[in-house]
């Protein structure tokens, strides 16, 4: 009876996934896992559903459990790689695709495809890291030049920056500030990518309350 219920829940989850109802699929799979918490197939399916629901930290937990239950299998590495790729953490994704490829039961074709995709995205990322500061620099020069022209047309020689050296200095300053903004923007993008893998903030201190209700025994 329990095996039949688990099979029915697995089929329901597959139907929900095909229909794009990933949250509903997650609930069916969680129900099935309550009866068989170490079922690798169910854990893999739930991790994929969680990726679609953008619950990446929970998906990583399922991937880690798969790896602990089957350390020699490529399944856990592949799930982790998919999570990292979806969250734009390409360095970690390519590392896990390579580990999955090296496992005997690993999907070689799928992992190789993932490795190639990661390589392309890493090249694009590095190119953007180089370009954005200089784009910011050029934008700073353009904006400061427009402001200086408008200032000259409005105030002429009475302007506070009428001296040529002040004009050059203000343009250089604007270029430097915008160059720094470009650098900070790229760093913030990478920080946000890493933050996608972190659990949401515990606004109501639920973890602390659980620790109080269930103190650890030494």
XYZ file of C-alpha atoms in Angstrom:
218
model
C 0.000 0.000 0.000
C 2.766 2.431 0.954
C 4.748 1.578 -2.196
C 1.649 2.181 -4.330
C 1.010 5.549 -2.659
C 4.618 6.550 -3.291
C 4.304 5.546 -6.947
C 1.075 7.566 -7.277
C 2.715 10.618 -5.715
C 5.709 10.285 -8.048
C 3.374 10.133 -11.070
C 1.417 13.129 -9.798
C 4.660 15.069 -9.400
C 5.669 14.225 -12.977
C 2.305 15.398 -14.300
C 2.586 18.636 -12.315
C 6.116 19.202 -13.640
C 4.928 18.739 -17.237
C 2.104 21.221 -16.564
C 4.552 23.731 -15.072
C 3.093 23.354 -11.555
C 6.450 22.992 -9.841
C 5.296 24.043 -6.376
C 2.569 21.412 -6.441
C 5.129 18.844 -7.628
C 7.347 19.799 -4.680
C 4.544 19.074 -2.200
C 3.797 15.672 -3.763
C 7.483 14.716 -3.692
C 7.880 15.893 -0.092
C 4.874 13.758 0.880
C 6.468 10.763 -0.848
C 9.838 11.423 0.814
C 8.220 11.401 4.250
C 7.679 7.672 3.730
C 11.085 7.055 2.089
C 13.492 9.916 2.961
C 16.521 8.258 1.341
C 14.975 7.673 -2.092
C 17.516 9.076 -4.562
C 15.091 9.433 -7.458
C 12.596 11.399 -5.358
C 15.342 13.631 -3.977
C 16.578 14.332 -7.489
C 13.052 15.153 -8.703
C 12.408 17.420 -5.720
C 15.714 19.261 -6.238
C 14.727 19.950 -9.851
C 11.305 21.182 -8.733
C 12.961 23.472 -6.171
C 15.229 24.914 -8.868
C 12.138 25.811 -10.889
C 10.595 27.354 -7.748
C 13.828 29.378 -7.264
C 14.396 27.812 -3.833
C 18.058 27.225 -4.530
C 19.261 26.778 -0.948
C 16.706 23.984 -0.406
C 17.671 22.403 -3.721
C 21.304 22.402 -2.579
C 20.283 20.626 0.608
C 18.662 17.856 -1.445
C 21.739 17.675 -3.699
C 23.999 17.377 -0.645
C 21.825 14.571 0.711
C 22.036 12.727 -2.613
C 25.835 13.054 -2.484
C 25.962 11.754 1.093
C 23.767 8.755 0.209
C 25.565 7.996 -3.061
C 29.064 9.547 -2.889
C 30.306 7.627 -5.951
C 27.355 8.624 -8.121
C 27.353 11.546 -10.519
C 23.741 12.394 -9.694
C 24.487 14.723 -6.769
C 27.254 16.544 -8.637
C 24.994 17.076 -11.648
C 22.179 18.472 -9.499
C 24.599 20.847 -7.783
C 26.001 21.905 -11.155
C 22.498 22.679 -12.444
C 21.788 24.791 -9.350
C 25.033 26.735 -9.715
C 24.480 27.247 -13.443
C 20.920 28.506 -12.897
C 22.198 31.020 -10.326
C 25.007 32.172 -12.669
C 27.772 30.761 -10.423
C 29.567 29.315 -13.421
C 32.911 28.544 -11.730
C 31.249 26.205 -9.239
C 28.946 24.814 -11.918
C 31.786 23.755 -14.230
C 33.620 22.181 -11.284
C 30.599 19.994 -10.461
C 29.885 19.118 -14.097
C 33.472 17.862 -14.339
C 33.035 15.745 -11.199
C 29.783 14.343 -12.560
C 31.501 13.542 -15.855
C 34.220 11.597 -14.032
C 31.735 9.340 -12.218
C 31.013 5.950 -13.779
C 27.246 6.456 -13.873
C 27.525 10.125 -14.887
C 25.628 11.388 -17.927
C 28.726 12.158 -20.013
C 26.881 13.951 -22.816
C 24.833 16.113 -20.447
C 27.855 17.001 -18.304
C 29.989 17.854 -21.344
C 27.218 20.090 -22.661
C 27.087 21.807 -19.262
C 30.875 22.253 -19.229
C 30.813 23.886 -22.671
C 27.970 26.218 -21.654
C 29.857 27.227 -18.507
C 33.027 27.962 -20.469
C 31.105 30.287 -22.809
C 29.433 32.092 -19.907
C 32.727 32.455 -18.010
C 34.319 34.069 -21.094
C 31.343 36.458 -21.365
C 31.596 37.295 -17.659
C 35.304 38.078 -17.886
C 34.668 40.253 -20.915
C 31.982 42.192 -19.040
C 34.312 42.567 -16.032
C 36.829 44.253 -18.331
C 34.337 46.348 -20.270
C 32.052 47.817 -17.608
C 34.642 50.018 -15.833
C 35.735 51.531 -19.165
C 32.138 52.014 -20.245
C 31.589 53.842 -16.943
C 34.735 55.908 -17.575
C 33.522 56.921 -21.062
C 30.085 57.740 -19.676
C 31.648 59.924 -16.974
C 33.677 61.843 -19.580
C 30.579 62.336 -21.745
C 28.349 63.527 -18.893
C 30.996 65.884 -17.483
C 31.646 67.302 -20.972
C 27.945 68.014 -21.498
C 27.717 69.697 -18.089
C 30.823 71.832 -18.803
C 29.429 72.942 -22.171
C 26.088 73.877 -20.614
C 27.914 75.659 -17.791
C 29.968 77.678 -20.298
C 26.874 78.592 -22.313
C 25.080 79.709 -19.150
C 27.822 81.529 -17.255
C 30.674 82.054 -19.691
C 33.863 83.327 -18.043
C 32.031 83.859 -14.738
C 31.773 80.102 -14.246
C 33.510 78.549 -11.225
C 35.225 76.068 -13.578
C 36.195 78.569 -16.278
C 39.893 77.750 -15.951
C 41.002 74.977 -18.366
C 42.770 73.037 -15.607
C 39.564 72.934 -13.562
C 37.685 71.619 -16.600
C 40.256 68.864 -17.101
C 40.235 68.024 -13.387
C 36.437 67.828 -13.219
C 36.331 65.593 -16.310
C 39.026 63.319 -14.857
C 37.201 63.157 -11.540
C 33.913 62.223 -13.216
C 35.699 59.563 -15.287
C 37.321 58.097 -12.162
C 34.061 58.028 -10.209
C 32.158 56.329 -13.044
C 35.028 53.849 -13.544
C 34.718 52.901 -9.861
C 30.937 52.595 -10.209
C 31.473 50.151 -13.084
C 33.783 48.031 -10.914
C 31.382 48.110 -7.966
C 28.464 47.157 -10.204
C 30.193 44.004 -11.440
C 31.172 43.065 -7.879
C 27.619 43.595 -6.673
C 26.310 41.357 -9.482
C 28.604 38.525 -8.341
C 27.627 39.090 -4.713
C 23.934 38.861 -5.629
C 24.590 35.615 -7.498
C 26.147 34.087 -4.383
C 23.288 35.441 -2.272
C 20.797 33.440 -4.373
C 22.195 30.281 -2.750
C 21.797 31.538 0.809
C 18.705 30.841 2.943
C 16.287 33.750 3.420
C 16.764 35.913 6.520
C 15.148 34.587 9.691
C 12.975 37.655 10.356
C 11.038 36.077 13.229
C 14.010 34.314 14.890
C 12.358 30.936 14.312
C 15.691 29.100 14.507
C 16.436 30.621 17.911
C 12.981 29.613 19.154
C 13.527 26.040 17.970
C 16.844 25.917 19.823
C 15.106 27.131 23.001
C 12.302 24.562 22.642
C 14.761 21.742 21.809
C 18.070 22.460 23.567
C 21.071 20.378 22.467
C 22.202 17.778 24.906
C 25.920 17.586 25.613
